[in-house]
PDB file of N, CA and C in Angstrom:
ATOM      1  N   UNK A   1      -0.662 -12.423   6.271  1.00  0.00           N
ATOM      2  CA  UNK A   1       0.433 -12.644   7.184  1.00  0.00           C
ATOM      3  C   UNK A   1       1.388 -11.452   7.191  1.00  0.00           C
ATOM      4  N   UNK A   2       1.956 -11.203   6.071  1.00  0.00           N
ATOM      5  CA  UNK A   2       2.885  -9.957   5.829  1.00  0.00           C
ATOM      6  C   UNK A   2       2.346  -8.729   7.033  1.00  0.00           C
ATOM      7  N   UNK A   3       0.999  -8.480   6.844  1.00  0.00           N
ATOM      8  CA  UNK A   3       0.344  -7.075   7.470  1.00  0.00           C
ATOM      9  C   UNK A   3       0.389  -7.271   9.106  1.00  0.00           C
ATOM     10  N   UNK A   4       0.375  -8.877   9.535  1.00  0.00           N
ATOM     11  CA  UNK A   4       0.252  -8.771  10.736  1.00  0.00           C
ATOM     12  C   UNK A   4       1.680  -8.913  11.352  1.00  0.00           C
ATOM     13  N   UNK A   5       2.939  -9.203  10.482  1.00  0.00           N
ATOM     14  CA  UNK A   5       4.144  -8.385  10.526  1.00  0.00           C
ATOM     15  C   UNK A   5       4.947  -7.565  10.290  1.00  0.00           C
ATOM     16  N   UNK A   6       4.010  -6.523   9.747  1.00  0.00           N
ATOM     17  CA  UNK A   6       4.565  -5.410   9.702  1.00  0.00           C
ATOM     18  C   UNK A   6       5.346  -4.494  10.204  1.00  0.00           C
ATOM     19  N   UNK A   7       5.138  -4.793  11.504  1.00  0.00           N
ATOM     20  CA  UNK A   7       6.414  -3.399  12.410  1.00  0.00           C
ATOM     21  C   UNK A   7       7.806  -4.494  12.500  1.00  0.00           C
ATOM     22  N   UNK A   8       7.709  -6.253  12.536  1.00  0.00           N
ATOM     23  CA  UNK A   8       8.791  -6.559  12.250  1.00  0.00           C
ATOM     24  C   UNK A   8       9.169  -6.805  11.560  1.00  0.00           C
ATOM     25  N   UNK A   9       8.670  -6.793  10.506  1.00  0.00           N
ATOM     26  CA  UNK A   9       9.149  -6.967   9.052  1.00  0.00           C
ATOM     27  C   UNK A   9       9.929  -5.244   8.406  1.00  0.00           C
ATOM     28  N   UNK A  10       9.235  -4.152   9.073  1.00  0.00           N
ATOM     29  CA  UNK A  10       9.885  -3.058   8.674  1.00  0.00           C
ATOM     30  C   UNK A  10      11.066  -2.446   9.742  1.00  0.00           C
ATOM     31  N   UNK A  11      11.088  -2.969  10.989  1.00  0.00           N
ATOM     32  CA  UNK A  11      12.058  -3.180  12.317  1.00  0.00           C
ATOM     33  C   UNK A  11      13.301  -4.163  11.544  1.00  0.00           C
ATOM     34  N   UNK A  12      12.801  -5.078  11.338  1.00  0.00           N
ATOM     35  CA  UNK A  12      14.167  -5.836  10.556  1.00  0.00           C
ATOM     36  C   UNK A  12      14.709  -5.305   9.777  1.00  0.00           C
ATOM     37  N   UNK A  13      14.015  -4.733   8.655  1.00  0.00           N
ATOM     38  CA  UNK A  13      14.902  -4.349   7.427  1.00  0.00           C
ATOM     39  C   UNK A  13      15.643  -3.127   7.760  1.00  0.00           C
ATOM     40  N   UNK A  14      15.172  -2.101   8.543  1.00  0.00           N
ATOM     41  CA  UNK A  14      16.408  -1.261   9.330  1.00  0.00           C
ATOM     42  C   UNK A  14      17.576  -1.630   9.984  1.00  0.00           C
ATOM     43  N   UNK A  15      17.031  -3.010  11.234  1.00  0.00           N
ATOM     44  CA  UNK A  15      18.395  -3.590  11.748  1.00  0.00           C
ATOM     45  C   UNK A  15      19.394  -4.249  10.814  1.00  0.00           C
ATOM     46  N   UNK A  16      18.897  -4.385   9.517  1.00  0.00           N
ATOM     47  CA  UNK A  16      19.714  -4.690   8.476  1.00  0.00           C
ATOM     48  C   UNK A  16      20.462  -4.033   7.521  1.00  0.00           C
ATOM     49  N   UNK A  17      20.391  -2.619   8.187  1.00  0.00           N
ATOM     50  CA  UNK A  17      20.862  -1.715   6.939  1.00  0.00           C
ATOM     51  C   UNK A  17      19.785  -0.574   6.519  1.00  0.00           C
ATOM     52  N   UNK A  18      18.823  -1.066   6.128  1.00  0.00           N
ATOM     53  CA  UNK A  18      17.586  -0.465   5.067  1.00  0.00           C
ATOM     54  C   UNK A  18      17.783   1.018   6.088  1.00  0.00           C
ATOM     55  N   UNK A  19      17.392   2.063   5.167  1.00  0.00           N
ATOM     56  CA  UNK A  19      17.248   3.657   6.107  1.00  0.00           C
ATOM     57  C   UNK A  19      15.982   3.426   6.708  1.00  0.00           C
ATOM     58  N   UNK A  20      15.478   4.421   7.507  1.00  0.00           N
ATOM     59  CA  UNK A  20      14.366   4.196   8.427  1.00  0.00           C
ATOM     60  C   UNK A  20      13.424   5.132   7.401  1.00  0.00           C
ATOM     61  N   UNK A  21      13.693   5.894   6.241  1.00  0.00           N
ATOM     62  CA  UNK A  21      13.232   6.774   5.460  1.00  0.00           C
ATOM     63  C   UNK A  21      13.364   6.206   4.556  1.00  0.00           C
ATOM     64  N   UNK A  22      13.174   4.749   4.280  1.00  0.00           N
ATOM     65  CA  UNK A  22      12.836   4.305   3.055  1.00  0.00           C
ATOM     66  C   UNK A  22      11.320   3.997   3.012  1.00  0.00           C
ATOM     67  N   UNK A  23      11.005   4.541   1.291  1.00  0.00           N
ATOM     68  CA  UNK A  23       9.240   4.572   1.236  1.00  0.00           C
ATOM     69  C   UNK A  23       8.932   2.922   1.515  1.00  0.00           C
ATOM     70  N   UNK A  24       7.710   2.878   1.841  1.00  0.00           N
ATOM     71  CA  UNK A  24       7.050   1.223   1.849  1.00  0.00           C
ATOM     72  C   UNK A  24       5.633   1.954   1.950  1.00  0.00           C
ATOM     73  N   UNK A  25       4.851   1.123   1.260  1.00  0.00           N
ATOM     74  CA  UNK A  25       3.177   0.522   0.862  1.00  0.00           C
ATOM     75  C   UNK A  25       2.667  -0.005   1.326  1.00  0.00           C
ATOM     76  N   UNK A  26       1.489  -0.095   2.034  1.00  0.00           N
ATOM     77  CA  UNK A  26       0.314  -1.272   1.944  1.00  0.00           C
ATOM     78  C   UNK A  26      -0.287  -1.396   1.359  1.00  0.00           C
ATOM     79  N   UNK A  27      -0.664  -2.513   0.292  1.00  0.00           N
ATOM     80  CA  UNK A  27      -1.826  -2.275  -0.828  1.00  0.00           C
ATOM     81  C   UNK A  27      -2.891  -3.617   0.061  1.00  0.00           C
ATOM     82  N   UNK A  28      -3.752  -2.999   0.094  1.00  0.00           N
ATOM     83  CA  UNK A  28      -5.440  -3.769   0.415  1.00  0.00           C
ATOM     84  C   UNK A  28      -6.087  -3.924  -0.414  1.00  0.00           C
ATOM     85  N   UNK A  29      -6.300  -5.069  -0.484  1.00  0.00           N
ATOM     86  CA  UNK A  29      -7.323  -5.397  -2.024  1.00  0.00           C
ATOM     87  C   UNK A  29      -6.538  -5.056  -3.267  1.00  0.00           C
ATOM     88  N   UNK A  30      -5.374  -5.418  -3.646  1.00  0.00           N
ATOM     89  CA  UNK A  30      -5.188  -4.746  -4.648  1.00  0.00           C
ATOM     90  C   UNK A  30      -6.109  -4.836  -5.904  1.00  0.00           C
ATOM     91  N   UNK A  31      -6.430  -4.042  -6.998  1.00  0.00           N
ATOM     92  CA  UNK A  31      -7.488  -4.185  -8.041  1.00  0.00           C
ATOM     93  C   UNK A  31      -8.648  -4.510  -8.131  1.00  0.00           C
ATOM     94  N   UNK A  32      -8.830  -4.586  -6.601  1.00  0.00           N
ATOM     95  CA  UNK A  32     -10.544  -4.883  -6.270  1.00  0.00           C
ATOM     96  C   UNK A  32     -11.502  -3.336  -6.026  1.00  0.00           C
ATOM     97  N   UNK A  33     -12.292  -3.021  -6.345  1.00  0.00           N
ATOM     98  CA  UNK A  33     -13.035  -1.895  -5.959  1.00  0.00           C
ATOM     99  C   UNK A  33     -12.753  -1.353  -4.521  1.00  0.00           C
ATOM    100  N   UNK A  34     -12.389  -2.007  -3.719  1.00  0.00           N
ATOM    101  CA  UNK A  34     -12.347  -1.993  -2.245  1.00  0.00           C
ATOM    102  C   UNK A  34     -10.662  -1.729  -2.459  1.00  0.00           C
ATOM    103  N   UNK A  35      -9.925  -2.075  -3.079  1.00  0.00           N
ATOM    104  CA  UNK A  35      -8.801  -1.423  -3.119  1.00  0.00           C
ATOM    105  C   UNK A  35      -8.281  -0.013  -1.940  1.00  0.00           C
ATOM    106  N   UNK A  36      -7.215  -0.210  -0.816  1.00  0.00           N
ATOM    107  CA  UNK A  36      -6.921   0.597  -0.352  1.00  0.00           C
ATOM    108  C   UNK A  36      -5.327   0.724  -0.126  1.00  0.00           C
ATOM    109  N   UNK A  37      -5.114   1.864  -0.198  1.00  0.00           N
ATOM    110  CA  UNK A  37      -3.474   2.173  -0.597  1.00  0.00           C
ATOM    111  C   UNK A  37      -2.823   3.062   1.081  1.00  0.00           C
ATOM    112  N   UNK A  38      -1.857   2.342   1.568  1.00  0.00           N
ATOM    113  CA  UNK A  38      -1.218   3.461   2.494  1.00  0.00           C
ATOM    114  C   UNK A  38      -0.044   3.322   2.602  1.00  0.00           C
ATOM    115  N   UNK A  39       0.948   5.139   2.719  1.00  0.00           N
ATOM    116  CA  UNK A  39       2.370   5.004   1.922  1.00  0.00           C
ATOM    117  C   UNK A  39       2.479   5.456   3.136  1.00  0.00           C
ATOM    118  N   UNK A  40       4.355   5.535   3.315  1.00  0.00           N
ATOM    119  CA  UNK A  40       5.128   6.029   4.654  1.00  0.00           C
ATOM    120  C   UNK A  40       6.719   5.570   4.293  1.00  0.00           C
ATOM    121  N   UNK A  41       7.179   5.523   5.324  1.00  0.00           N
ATOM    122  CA  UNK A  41       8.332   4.838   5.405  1.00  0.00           C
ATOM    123  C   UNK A  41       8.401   3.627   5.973  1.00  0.00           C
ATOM    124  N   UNK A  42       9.720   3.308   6.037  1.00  0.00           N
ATOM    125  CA  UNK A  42       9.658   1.900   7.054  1.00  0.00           C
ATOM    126  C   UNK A  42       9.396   2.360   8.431  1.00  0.00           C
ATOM    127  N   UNK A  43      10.189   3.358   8.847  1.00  0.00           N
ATOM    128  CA  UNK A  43       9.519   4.012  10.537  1.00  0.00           C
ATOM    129  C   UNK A  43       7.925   4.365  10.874  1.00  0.00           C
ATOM    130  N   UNK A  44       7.496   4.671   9.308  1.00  0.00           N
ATOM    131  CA  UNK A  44       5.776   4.841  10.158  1.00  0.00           C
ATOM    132  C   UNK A  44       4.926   4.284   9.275  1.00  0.00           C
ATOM    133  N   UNK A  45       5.476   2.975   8.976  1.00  0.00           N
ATOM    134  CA  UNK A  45       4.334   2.338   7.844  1.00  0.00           C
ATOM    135  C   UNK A  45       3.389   1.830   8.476  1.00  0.00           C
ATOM    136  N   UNK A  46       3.964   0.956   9.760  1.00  0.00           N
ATOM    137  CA  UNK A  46       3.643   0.270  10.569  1.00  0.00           C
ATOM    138  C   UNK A  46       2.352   1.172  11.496  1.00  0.00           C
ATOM    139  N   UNK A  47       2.948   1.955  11.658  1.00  0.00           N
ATOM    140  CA  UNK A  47       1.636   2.966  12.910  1.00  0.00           C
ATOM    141  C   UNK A  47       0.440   3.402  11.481  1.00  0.00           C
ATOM    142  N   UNK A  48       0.750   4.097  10.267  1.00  0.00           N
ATOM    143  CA  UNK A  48      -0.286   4.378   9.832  1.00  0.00           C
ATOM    144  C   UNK A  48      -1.387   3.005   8.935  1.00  0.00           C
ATOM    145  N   UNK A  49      -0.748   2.320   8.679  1.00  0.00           N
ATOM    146  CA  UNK A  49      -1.361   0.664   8.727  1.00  0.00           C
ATOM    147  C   UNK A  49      -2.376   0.630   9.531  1.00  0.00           C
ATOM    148  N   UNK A  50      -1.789   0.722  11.257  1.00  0.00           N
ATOM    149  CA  UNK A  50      -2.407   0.056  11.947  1.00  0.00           C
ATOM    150  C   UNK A  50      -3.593   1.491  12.185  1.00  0.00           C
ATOM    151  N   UNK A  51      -3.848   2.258  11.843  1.00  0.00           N
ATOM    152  CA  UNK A  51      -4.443   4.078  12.431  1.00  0.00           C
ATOM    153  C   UNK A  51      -5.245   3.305  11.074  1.00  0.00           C
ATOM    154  N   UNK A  52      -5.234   2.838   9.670  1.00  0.00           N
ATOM    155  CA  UNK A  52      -5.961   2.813   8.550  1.00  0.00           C
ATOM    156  C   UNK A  52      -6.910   1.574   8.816  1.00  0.00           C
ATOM    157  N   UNK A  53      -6.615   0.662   9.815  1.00  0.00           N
ATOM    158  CA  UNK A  53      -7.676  -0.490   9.895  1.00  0.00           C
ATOM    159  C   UNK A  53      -7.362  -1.339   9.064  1.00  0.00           C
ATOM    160  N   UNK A  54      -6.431  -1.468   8.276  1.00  0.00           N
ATOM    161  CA  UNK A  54      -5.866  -2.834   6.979  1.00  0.00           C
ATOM    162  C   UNK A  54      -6.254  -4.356   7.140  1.00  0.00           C
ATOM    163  N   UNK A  55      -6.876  -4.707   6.329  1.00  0.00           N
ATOM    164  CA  UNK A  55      -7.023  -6.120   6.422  1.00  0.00           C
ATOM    165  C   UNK A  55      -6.771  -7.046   5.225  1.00  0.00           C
ATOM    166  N   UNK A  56      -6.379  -8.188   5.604  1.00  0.00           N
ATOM    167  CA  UNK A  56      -5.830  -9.102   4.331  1.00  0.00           C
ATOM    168  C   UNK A  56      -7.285  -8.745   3.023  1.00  0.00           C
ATOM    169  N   UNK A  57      -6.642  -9.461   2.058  1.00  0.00           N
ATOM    170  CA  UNK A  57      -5.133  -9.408   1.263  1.00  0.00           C
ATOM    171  C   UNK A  57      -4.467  -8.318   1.486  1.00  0.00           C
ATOM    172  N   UNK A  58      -2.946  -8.070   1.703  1.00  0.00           N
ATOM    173  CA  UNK A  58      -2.570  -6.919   1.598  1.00  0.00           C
ATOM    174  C   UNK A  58      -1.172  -7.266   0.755  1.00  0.00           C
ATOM    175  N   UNK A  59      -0.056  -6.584   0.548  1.00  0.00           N
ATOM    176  CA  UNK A  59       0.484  -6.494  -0.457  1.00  0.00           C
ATOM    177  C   UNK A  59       1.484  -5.501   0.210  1.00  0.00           C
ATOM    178  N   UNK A  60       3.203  -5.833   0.469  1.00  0.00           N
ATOM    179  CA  UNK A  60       3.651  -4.593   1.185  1.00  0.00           C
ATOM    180  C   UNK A  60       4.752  -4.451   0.165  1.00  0.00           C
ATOM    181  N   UNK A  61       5.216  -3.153   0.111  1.00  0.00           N
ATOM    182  CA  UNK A  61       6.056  -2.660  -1.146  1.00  0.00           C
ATOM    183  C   UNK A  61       7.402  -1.694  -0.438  1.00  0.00           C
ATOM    184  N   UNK A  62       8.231  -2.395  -0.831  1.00  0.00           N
ATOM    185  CA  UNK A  62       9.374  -1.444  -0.182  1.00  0.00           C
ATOM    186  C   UNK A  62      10.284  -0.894  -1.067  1.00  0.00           C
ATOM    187  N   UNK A  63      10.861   0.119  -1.067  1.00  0.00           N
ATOM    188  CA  UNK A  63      11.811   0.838  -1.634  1.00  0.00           C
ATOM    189  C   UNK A  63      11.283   2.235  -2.394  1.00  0.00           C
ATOM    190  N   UNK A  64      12.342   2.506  -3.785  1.00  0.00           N
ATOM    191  CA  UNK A  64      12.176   4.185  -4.057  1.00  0.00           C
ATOM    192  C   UNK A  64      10.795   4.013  -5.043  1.00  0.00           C
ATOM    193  N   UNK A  65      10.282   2.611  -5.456  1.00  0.00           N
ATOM    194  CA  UNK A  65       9.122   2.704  -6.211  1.00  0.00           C
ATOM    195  C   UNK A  65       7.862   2.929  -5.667  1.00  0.00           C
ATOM    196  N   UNK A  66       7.515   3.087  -4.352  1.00  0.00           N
ATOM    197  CA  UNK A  66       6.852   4.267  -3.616  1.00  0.00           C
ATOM    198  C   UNK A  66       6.363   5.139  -4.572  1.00  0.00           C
ATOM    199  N   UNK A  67       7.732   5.702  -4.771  1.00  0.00           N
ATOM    200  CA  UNK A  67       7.453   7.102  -4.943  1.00  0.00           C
ATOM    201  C   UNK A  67       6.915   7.385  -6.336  1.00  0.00           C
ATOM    202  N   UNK A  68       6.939   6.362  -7.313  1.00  0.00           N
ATOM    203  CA  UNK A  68       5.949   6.434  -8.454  1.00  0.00           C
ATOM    204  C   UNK A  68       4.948   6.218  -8.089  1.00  0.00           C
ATOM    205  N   UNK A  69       4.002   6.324  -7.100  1.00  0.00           N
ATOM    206  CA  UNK A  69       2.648   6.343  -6.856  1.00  0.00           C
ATOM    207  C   UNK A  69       2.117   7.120  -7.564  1.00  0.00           C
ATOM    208  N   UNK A  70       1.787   8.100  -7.516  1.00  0.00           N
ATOM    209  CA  UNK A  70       1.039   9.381  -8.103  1.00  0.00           C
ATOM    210  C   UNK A  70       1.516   9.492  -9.486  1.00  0.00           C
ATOM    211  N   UNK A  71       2.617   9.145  -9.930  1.00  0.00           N
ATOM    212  CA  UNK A  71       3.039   8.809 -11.492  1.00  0.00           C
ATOM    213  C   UNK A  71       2.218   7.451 -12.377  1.00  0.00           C
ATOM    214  N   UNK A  72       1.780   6.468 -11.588  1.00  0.00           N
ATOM    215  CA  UNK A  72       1.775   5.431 -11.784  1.00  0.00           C
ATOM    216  C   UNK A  72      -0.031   4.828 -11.648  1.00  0.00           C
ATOM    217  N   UNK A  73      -0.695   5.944 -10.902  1.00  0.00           N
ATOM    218  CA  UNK A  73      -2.198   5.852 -10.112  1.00  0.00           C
ATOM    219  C   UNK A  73      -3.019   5.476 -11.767  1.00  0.00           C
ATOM    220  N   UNK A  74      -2.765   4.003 -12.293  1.00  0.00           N
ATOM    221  CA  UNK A  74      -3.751   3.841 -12.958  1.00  0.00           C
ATOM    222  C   UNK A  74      -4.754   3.280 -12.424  1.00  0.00           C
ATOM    223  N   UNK A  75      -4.853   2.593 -11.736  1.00  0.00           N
ATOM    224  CA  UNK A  75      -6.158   2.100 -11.084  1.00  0.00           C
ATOM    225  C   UNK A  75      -7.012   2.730 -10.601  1.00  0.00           C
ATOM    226  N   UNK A  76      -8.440   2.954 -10.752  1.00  0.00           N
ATOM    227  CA  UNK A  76      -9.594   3.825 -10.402  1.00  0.00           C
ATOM    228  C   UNK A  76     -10.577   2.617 -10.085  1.00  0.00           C
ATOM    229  N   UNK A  77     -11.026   2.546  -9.087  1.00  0.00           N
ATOM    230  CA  UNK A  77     -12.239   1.291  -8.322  1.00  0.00           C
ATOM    231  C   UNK A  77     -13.253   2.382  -8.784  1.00  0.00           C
ATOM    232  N   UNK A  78     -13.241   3.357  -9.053  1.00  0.00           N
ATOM    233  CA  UNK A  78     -14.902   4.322  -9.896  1.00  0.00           C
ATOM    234  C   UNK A  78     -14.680   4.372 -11.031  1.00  0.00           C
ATOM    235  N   UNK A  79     -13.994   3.855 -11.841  1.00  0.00           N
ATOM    236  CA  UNK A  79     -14.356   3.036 -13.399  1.00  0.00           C
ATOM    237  C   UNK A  79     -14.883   2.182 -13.045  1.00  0.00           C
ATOM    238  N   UNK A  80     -14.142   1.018 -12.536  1.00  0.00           N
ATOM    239  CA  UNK A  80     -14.991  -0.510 -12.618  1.00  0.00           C
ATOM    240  C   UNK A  80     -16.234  -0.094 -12.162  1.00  0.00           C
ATOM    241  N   UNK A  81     -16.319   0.441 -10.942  1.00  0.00           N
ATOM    242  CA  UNK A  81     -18.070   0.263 -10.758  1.00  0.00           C
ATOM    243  C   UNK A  81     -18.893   1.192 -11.642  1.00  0.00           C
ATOM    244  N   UNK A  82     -18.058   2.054 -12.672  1.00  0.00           N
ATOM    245  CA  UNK A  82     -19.237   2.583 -13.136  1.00  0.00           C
ATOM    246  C   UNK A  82     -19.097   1.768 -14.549  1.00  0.00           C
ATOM    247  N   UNK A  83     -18.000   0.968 -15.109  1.00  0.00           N
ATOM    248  CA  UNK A  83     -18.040  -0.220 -15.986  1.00  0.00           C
ATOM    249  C   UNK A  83     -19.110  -1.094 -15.584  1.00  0.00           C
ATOM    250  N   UNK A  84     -19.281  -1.149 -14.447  1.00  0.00           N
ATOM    251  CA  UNK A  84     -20.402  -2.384 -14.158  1.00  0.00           C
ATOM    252  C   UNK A  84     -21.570  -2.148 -14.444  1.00  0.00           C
ATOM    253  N   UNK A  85     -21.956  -0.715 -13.831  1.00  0.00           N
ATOM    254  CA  UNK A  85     -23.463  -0.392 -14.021  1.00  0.00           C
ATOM    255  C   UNK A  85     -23.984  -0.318 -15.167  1.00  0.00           C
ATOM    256  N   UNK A  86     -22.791  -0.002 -16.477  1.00  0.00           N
ATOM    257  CA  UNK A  86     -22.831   0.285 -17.614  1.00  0.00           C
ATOM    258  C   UNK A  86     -23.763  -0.486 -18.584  1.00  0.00           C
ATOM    259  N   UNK A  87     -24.676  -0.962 -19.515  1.00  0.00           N
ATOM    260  CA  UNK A  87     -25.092  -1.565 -20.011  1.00  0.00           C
ATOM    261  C   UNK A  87     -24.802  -1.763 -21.471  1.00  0.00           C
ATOM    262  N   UNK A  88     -23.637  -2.719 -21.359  1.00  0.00           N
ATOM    263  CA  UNK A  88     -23.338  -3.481 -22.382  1.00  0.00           C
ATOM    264  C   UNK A  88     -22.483  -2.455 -23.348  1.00  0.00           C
TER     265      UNK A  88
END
């Protein structure tokens, strides 16, 4: 639901104050191999969402913790699958 309100859910939080340059997330799949991540602001979260093809589950993240992405990138979906293939 969140993903398929996204431009008003990130349209609101501007008419409310929020900067239009505040970071926000889409997380897809979070922790699933299929896991997909797309960052922006509130002004273009919405267009690159919709340019990435996103589909539920998704997961939307607003504010300056964005910006620990690349600080924070523990998740690797090429461990698990190569945990899987692994034998024992």
């Amino acid at each position: 639901m969140g993903l398929l309100c996204l431009p008003v859910l990130c349209a609101k939080l501007v008419e409310h104050g929020q900067s239009p340059d505040l970071p926000a997330a889409v997380v897809q799949q979070g922790t699933a191999p299929t896991q997909r991540v797309v960052t922006g602001t509130l002004a273009t979260l919405p267009s690159l969402a919709a340019r990435a093809q996103l589909h539920g589950p998704t997961l939307i993240i607003v504010g300056d913790v964005v910006r620990l992405r690349e600080r924070l990138n523990w998740f690797h979906p090429d461990r698990i699958d190569e945990a899987a293939r692994s034998p024992g």
